[in-house]
Short mmCIF file of C-alpha atoms in Angstrom, two decimals:
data_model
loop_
_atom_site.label_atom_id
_atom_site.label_comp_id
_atom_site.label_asym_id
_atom_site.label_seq_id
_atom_site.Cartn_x
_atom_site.Cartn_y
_atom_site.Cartn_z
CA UNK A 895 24.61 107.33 2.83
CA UNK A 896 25.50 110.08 0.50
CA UNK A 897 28.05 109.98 -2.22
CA UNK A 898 31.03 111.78 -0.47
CA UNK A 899 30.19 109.39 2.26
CA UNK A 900 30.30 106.22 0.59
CA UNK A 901 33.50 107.55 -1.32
CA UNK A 902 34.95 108.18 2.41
CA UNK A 903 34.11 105.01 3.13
CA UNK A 904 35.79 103.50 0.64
CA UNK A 905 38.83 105.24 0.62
CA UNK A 906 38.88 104.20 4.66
CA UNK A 907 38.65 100.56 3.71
CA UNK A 908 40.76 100.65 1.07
CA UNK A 909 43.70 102.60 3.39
CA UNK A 910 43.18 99.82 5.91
CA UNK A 911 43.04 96.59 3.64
CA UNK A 912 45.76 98.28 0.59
CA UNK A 913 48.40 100.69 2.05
CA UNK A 914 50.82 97.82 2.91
CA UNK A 915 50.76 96.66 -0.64
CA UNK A 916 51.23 99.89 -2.14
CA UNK A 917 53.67 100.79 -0.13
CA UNK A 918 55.67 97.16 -0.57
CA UNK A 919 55.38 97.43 -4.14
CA UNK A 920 56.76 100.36 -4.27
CA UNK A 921 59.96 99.77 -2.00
CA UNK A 922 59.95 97.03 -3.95
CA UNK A 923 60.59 98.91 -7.13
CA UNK A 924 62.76 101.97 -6.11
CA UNK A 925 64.48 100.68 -2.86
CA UNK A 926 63.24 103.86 -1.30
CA UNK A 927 61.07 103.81 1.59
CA UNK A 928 60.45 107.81 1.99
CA UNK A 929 59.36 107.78 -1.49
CA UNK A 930 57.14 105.39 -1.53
CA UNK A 931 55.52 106.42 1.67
CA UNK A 932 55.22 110.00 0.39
CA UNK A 933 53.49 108.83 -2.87
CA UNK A 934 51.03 105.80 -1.28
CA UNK A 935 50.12 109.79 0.54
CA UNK A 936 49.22 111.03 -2.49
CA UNK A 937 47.94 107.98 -3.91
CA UNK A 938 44.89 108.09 -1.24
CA UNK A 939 44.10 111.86 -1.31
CA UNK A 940 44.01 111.22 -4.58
CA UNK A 941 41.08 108.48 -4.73
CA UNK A 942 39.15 110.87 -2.35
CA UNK A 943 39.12 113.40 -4.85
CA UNK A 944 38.71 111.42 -8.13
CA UNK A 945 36.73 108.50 -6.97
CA UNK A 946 33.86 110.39 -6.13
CA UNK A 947 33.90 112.15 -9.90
CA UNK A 948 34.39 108.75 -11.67
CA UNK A 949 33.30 106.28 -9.72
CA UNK A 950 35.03 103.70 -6.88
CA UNK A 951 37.11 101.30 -9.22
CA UNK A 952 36.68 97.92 -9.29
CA UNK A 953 40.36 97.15 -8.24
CA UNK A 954 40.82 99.66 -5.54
CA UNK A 955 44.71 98.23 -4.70
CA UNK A 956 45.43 98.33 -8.34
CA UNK A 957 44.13 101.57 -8.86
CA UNK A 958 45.98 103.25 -5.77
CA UNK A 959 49.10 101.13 -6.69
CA UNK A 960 49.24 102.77 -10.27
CA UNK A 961 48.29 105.92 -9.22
CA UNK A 962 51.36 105.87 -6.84
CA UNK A 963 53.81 104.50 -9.20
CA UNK A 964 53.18 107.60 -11.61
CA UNK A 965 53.56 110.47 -8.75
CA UNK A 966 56.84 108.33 -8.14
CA UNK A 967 57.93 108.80 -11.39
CA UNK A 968 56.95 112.17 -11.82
CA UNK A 969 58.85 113.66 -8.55
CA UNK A 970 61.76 111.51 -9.89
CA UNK A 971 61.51 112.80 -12.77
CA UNK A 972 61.41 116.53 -11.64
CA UNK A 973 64.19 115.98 -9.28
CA UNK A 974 66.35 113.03 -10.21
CA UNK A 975 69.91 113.64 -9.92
CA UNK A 976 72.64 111.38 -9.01
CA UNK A 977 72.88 107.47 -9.78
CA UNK A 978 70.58 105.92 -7.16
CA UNK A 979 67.65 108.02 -7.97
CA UNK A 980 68.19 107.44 -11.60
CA UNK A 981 68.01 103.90 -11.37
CA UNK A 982 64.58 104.45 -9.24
CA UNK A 983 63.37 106.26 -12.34
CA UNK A 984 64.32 104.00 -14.86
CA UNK A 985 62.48 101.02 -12.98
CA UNK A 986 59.35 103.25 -12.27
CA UNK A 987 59.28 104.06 -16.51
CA UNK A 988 59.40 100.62 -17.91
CA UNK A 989 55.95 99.54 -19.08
CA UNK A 990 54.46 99.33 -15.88
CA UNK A 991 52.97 95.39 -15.05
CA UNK A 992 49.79 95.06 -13.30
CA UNK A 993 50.72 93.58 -10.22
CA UNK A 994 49.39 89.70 -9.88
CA UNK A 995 47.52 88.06 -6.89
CA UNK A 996 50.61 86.27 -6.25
CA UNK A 997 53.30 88.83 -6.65
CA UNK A 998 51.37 91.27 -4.28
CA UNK A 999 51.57 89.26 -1.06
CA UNK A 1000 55.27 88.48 -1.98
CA UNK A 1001 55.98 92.12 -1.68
CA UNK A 1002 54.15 92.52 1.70
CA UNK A 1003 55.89 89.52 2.54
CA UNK A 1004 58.94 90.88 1.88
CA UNK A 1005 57.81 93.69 4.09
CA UNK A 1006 57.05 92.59 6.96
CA UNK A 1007 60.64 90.61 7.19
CA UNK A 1008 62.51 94.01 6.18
CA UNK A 1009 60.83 95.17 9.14
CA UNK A 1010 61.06 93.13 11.63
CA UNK A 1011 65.32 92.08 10.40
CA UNK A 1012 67.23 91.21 13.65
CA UNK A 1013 69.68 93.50 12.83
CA UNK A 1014 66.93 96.05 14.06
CA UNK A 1015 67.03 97.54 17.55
CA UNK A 1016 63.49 95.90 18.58
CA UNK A 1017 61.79 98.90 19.38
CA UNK A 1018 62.83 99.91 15.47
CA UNK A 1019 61.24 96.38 14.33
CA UNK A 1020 57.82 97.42 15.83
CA UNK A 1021 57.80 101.10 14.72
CA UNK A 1022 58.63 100.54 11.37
CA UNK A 1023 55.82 97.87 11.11
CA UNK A 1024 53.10 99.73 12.34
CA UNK A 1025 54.14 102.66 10.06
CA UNK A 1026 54.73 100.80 6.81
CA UNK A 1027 52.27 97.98 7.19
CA UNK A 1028 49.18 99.14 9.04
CA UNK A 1029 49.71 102.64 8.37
CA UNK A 1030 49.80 104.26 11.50
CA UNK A 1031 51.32 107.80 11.64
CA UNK A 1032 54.33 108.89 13.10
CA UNK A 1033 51.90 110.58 15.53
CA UNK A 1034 50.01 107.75 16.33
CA UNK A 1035 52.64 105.31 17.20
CA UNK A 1036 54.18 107.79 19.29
CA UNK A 1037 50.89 108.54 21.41
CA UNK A 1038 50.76 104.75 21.70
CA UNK A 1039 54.28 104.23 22.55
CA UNK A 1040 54.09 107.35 25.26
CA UNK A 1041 57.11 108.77 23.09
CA UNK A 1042 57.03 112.59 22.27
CA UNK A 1043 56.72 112.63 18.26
CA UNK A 1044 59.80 113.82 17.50
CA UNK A 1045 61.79 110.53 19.36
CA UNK A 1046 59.77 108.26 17.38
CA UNK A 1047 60.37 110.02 13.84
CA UNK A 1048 63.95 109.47 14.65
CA UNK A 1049 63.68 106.58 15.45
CA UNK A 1050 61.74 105.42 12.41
CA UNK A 1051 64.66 107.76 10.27
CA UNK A 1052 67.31 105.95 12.04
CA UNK A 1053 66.12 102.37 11.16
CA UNK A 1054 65.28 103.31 7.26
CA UNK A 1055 68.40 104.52 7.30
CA UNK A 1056 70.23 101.42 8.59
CA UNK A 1057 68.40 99.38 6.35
CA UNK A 1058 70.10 100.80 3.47
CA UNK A 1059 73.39 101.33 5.16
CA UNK A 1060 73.99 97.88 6.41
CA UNK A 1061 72.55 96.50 3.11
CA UNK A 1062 69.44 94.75 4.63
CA UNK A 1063 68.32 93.15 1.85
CA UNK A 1064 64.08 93.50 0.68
CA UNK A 1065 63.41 89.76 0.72
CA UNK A 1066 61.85 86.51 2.10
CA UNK A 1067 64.81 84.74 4.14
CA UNK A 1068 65.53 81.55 2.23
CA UNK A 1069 64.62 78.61 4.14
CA UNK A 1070 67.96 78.02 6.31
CA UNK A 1071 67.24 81.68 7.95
CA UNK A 1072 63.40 81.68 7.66
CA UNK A 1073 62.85 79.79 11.40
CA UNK A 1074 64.90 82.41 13.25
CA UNK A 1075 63.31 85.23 10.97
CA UNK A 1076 60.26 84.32 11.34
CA UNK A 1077 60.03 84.21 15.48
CA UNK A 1078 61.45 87.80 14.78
CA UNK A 1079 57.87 88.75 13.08
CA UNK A 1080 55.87 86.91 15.45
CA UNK A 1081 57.70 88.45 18.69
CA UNK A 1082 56.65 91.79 16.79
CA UNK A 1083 53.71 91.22 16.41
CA UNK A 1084 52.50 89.81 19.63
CA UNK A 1085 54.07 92.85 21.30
CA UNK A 1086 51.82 95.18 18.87
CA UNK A 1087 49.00 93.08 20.26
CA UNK A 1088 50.17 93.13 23.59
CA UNK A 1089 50.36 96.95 23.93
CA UNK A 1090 46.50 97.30 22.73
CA UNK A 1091 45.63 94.68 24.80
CA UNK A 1092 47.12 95.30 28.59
CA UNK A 1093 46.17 99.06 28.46
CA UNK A 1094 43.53 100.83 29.63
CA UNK A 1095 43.03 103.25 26.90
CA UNK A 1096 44.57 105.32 24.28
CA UNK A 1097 46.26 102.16 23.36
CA UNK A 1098 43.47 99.78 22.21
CA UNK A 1099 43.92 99.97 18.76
CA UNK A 1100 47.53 98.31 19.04
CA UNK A 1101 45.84 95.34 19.84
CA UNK A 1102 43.30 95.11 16.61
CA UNK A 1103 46.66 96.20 14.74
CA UNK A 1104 48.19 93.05 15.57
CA UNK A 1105 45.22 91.28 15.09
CA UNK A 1106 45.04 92.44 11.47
CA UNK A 1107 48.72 91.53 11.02
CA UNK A 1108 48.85 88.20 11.98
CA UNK A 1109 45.33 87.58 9.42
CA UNK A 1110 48.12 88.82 6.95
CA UNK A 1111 51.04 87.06 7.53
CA UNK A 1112 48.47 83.58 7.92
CA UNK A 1113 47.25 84.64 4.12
CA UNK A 1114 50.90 85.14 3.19
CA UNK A 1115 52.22 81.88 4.93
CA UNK A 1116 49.69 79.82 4.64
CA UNK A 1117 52.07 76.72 5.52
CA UNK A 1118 53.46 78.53 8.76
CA UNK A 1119 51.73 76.78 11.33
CA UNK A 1120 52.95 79.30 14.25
CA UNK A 1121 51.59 82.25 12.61
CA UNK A 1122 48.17 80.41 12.80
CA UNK A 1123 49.20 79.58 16.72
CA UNK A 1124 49.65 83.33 17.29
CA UNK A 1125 46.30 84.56 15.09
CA UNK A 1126 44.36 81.74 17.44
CA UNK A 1127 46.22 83.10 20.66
CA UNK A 1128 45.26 86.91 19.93
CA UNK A 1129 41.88 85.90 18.85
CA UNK A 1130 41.01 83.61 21.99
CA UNK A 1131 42.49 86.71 23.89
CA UNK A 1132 40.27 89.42 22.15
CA UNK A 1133 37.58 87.64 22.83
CA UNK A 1134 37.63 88.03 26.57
CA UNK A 1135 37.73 91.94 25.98
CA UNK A 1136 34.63 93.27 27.10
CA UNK A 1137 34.74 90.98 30.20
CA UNK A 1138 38.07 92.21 31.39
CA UNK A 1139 37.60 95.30 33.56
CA UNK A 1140 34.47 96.79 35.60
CA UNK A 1141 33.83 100.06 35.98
CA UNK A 1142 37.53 100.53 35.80
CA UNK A 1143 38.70 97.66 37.87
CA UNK A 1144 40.46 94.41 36.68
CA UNK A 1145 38.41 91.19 36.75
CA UNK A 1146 40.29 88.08 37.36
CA UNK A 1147 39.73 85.41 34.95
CA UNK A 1148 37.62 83.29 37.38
CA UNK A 1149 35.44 85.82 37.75
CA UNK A 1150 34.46 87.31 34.14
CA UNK A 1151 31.31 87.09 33.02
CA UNK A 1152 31.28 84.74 30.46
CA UNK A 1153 28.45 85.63 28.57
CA UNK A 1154 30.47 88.69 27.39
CA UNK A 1155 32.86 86.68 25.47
CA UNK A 1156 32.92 86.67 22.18
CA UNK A 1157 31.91 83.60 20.49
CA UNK A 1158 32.54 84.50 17.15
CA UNK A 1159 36.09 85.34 17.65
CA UNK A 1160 36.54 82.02 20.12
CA UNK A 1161 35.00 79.91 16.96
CA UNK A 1162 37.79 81.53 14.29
CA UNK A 1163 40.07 81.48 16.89
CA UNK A 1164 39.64 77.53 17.66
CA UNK A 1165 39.78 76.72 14.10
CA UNK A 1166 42.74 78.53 13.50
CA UNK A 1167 44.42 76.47 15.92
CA UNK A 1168 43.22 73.34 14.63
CA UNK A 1169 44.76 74.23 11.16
CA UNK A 1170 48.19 74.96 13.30
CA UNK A 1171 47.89 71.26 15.31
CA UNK A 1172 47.11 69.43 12.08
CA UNK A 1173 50.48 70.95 10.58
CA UNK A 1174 52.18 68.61 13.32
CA UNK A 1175 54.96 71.50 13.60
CA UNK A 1176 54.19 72.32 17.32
CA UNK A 1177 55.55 75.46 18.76
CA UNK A 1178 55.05 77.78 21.98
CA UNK A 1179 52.81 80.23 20.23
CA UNK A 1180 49.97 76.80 19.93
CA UNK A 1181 50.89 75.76 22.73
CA UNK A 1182 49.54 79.29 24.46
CA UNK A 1183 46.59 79.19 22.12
CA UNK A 1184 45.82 75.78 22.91
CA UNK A 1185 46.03 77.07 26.92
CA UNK A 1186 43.80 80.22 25.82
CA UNK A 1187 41.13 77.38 24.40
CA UNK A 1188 40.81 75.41 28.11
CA UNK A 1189 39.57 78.56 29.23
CA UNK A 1190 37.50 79.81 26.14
CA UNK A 1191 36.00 76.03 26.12
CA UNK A 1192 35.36 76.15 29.67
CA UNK A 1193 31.46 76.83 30.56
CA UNK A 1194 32.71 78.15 33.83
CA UNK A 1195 35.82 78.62 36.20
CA UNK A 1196 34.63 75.14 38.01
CA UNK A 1197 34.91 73.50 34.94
CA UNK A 1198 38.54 74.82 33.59
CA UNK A 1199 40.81 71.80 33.17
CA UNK A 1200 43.63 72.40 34.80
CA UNK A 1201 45.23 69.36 34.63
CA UNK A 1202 45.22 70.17 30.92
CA UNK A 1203 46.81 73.07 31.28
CA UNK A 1204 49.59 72.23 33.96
CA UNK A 1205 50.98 69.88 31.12
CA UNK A 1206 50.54 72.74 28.37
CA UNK A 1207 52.41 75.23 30.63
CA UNK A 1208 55.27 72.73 31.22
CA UNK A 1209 55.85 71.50 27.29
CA UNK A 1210 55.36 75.82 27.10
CA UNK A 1211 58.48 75.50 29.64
CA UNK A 1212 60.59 72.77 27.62
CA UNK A 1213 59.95 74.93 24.84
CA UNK A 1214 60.47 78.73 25.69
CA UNK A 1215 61.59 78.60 29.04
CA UNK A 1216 61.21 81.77 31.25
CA UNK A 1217 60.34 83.03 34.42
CA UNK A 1218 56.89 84.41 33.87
CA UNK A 1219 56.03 81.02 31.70
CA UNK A 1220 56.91 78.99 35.30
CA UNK A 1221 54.64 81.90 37.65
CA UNK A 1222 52.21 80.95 35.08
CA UNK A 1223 52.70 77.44 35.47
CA UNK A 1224 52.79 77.79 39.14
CA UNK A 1225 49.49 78.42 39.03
CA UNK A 1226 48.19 75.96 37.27
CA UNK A 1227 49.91 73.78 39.64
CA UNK A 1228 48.02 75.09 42.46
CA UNK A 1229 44.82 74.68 40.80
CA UNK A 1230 45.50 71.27 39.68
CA UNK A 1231 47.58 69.68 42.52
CA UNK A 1232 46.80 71.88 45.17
CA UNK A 1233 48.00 75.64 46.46
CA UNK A 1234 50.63 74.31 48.74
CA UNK A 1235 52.58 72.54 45.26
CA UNK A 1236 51.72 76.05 43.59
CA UNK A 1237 52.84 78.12 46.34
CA UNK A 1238 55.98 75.87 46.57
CA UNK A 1239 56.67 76.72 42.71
CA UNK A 1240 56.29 80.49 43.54
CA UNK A 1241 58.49 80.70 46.39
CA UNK A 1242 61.55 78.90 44.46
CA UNK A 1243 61.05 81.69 41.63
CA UNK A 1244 61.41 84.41 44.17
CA UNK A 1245 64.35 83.05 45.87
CA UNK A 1246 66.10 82.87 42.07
CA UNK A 1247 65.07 86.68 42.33
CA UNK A 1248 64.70 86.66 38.44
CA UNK A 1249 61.43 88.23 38.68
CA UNK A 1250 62.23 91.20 41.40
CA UNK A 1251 60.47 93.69 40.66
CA UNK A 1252 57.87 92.46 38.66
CA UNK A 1253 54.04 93.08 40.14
CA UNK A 1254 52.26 89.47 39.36
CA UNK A 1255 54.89 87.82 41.14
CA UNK A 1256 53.94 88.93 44.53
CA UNK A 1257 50.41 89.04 43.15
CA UNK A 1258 50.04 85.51 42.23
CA UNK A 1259 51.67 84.61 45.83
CA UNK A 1260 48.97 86.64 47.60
CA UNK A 1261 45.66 85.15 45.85
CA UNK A 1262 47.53 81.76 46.44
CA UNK A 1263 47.62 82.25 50.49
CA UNK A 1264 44.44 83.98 50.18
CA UNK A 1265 43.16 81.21 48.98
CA UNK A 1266 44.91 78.91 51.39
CA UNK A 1267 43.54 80.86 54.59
CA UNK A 1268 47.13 82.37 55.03
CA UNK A 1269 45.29 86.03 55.36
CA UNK A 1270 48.22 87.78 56.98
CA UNK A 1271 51.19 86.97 54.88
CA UNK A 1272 48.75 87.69 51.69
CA UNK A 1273 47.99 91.15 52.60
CA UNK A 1274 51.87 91.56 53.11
CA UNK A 1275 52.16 89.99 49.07
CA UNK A 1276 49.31 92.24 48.24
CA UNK A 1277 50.50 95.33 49.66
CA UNK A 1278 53.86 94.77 47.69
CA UNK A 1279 51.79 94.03 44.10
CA UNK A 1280 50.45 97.16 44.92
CA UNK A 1281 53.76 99.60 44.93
CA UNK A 1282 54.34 97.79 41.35
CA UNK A 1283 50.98 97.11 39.06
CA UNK A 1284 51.61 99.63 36.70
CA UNK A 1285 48.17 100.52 35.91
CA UNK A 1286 45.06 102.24 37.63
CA UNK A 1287 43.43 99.01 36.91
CA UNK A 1288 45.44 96.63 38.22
CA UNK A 1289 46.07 98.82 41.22
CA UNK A 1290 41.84 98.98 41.93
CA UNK A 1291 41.66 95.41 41.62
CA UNK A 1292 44.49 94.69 44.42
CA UNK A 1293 43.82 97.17 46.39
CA UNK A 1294 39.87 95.85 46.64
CA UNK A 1295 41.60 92.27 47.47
CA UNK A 1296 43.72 93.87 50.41
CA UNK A 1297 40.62 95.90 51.69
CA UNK A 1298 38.66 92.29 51.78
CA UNK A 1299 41.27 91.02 53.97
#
C-alpha cells in the first residue's frame, strides 16, 4: 500500500469510528449543530492533506477534535456578531481541555438522545441520527429513504431547528425519563437496521449503520441491558444475510442454507444476549433475540424448538403487544401445536382486520393451508400476498409457491 493510500485509509477509519464524537463535542460546546457539522468537514479534509506530510497521529479523534474546535473558532471569530454566536466563541477560546475517555462517550451519549427526543417527528429522529452520528450525507440518506434530496435537507433543517426552538435540551435524560427515552433510541435504531436489512439493494448499508450504532450505545450504556437485546437481535439477524435470497428470490427460513450463516456474528451475537439475560431486566428487544437464537442454535429446520419459541412470542405479546407480534406467534403455534391451532390464530387476526392490507398476513395463511393440503384456498391467500409484497423478491418467491400449486 502506498502512502496516500494508507493515509486514505486512515482518514476512512477514522471518519467511520470519530465523526460522532467530533461532532458531539462540538454541539456540545457551541450549541450549534450547522457549525459543528461544517467544521468536523473541514476537520477530515484536513487530516487527508496534513496526515500524509506529518504522519497519522497517534490520537486520530483527538487530533480531528482539535483541529475542528480551531476552524470553529476561527469562522466565529471572522463572523461573530450578535449574542448567541458570541457566547459560542467565548467557549471555543478558553484553554481548550483534551477531551477524556469518559467525557467523550458522554457527549455522543448526549447525541444520540438529542436525536432521537420524542418531541421529534420520527422520521426527523432517524435522519438526524444517521447524519450526525454515522455520518451519512444528506444525499445518502435521501437515496436510502427514496426521498428527492432536497425533502430530506428540509427535513433535517426543520428538526435542528426545532431543537433549538422548543429548547430540547443536549443531555442524558435523568433517570425518571431515561426508560421512555431510551425505547425512543432503540425504536430508531432498529428501524435504521431494518431499512438495510428488508431491501434488496441500494439500501444495505442502513442495516450495518444500525449495527454500528447499537455497538455504540452498548459501549456507552454498558448497564442497559436492552441495548445489548437489540445489538444480539441485529447480529443473530445479519448473520442469516447471505442465505436470504437466491438468485433474486426470497428463501424462507426453513429452507436457507445454513452453512452460509455466519458463525462469527451468531457467537457475538449469543453472548451479547447472555450479558442482557444476566442483567435480569427482561424486555421485548431479548426476548426477540432470544427467538433469533432458537433458530441460529438450530442445526436444521427439523430441529427448531418451537415450543420454545411459542412461549417467547407470547411473553413478546404480554410485553409489546401487536398485531404482527401475534401473526408471528401464530406461527409458531402451528409449528408447535399443529396448523389447524395456527391457522385458527390467523383467521381471528383477519377478522379484527387490523392487519388489512398488510402482505404476510395472507402470506402466512397460504403456506399454513399449503401445508395442511388445503391447495385451493392457499393459492386464493397466495394470489392476494402477491398484489401486496412490496418487493421483487418477495413477489418471486410467492409467485414460485402459487406456480407449485
Amino acid at each position: 500500500m502506498t502512502a496516500p493510500e494508507a493515509v486514505r485509509v486512515a482518514v476512512d477509519a477514522a471518519y467511520r469510528n470519530e465523526w460522532g464524537q467530533v461532532v458531539a463535542t462540538l454541539i456540545g460546546l457551541t450549541g450549534n449543530w450547522d457549525l459543528a457539522e461544517d467544521c468536523a468537514q473541514d476537520a477530515f479534509a484536513a487530516a487527508l492533506a496534513t496526515w500524509g506530510r506529518d504522519g497519522i497521529p497517534d490520537r486520530p479523534g483527538a487530533w480531528l477534535t482539535t483541529t475542528a474546535r480551531h476552524r470553529a473558532t476561527d469562522r466565529l471569530r471572522r463572523d461573530a456578531t450578535g449574542a448567541a454566536k458570541l457566547r459560542q466563541l467565548a467557549v471555543l477560546e478558553r484553554d481548550p481541555v483534551e477531551p477524556t475517555a469518559q467525557e467523550i462517550p458522554d457527549e455522543r451519549l448526549r447525541l444520540i438522545f438529542t436525536c432521537c427526543h420524542p418531541a421529534l417527528p420520527f422520521p426527523a429522529r432517524v435522519a438526524l441520527t444517521l447524519r450526525t452520528l454515522a455520518g451519512l450525507s444528506t444525499g445518502e440518506i435521501a437515496k436510502a429513504f427514496l426521498t428527492a434530496e432536497p425533502t430530506m435537507a428540509q427535513r433535517l433543517v426543520r428538526a435542528k431547528r426545532k431543537i433549538v426552538e422548543a429548547g430540547i435540551p443536549y443531555r442524558v435524560p435523568p433517570a425518571e425519563l431515561l426508560p421512555h427515552r431510551l425505547t425512543a433510541v432503540l425504536a430508531v435504531l432498529y428501524l435504521i437496521f431494518n431499512e438495510g436489512y428488508d431491501e434488496e439493494d441500494g439500501r444495505r448499508a442502513l442495516a450495518a449503520e444500525g449495527v454500528y450504532l447499537a455497538r455504540t450505545l452498548v459501549r456507552l450504556m454498558p448497564a442497559e441491558p436492552e441495548a445489548r437485546g437489540l445489538l444480539a437481535l441485529m447480529l443473530l439477524l445479519e448473520a442469516r444475510r447471505a442465505s436470504r435470497t437466491d438468485d433474486g428470490v426470497l428463501v424462507t427460513l426453513e429452507n436457507q442454507d445454513r452453512s452460509q450463516w455466519d458463525r462469527a456474528l451468531i457467537a457475538e451475537g449469543l453472548t451479547a444476549l447472555d450479558e442482557a439475560l444476566a442483567m435480569r431486566r427482561s424486555g421485548p428487544y431479548q426476548v426477540q433475540a432470544a427467538i433469533a437464537a432458537c433458530h441460529a442454535t438450530a442445526p436444521d429446520a427439523a430441529a427448531t424448538d418451537w415450543p420454545q419459541i411459542a412461549a417467547l412470542y407470547a411473553e413478546l405479546t404480554r410485553m409489546a403487544p401487536s398485531p404482527v407480534v401475534e401473526l408471528n406467534r401464530a406461527v409458531a403455534v402451528a409449528m408447535a401445536d399443529g396448523i389447524p391451532a395456527g391457522l385458527a390464530l390467523v383467521d381471528e387476526l383477519a377478522e379484527s382486520g387490523e392487519l388489512d392490507g398488510y402482505y404476510l398476513l395472507p402470506a402466512t395463511r397460504a403456506d399454513l393451508l399449503r401445508r395442511d393440503g388445503r391447495r385451493a384456498e392457499a393459492a386464493t391467500s397466495y394470489e392476494e400476498a402477491l398484489r401486496l409484497a412490496p418487493t421483487d423478491a418477495e413477489r418471486r418467491y410467492l409467485a414460485g409457491r402459487l406456480s407449485e400449486l
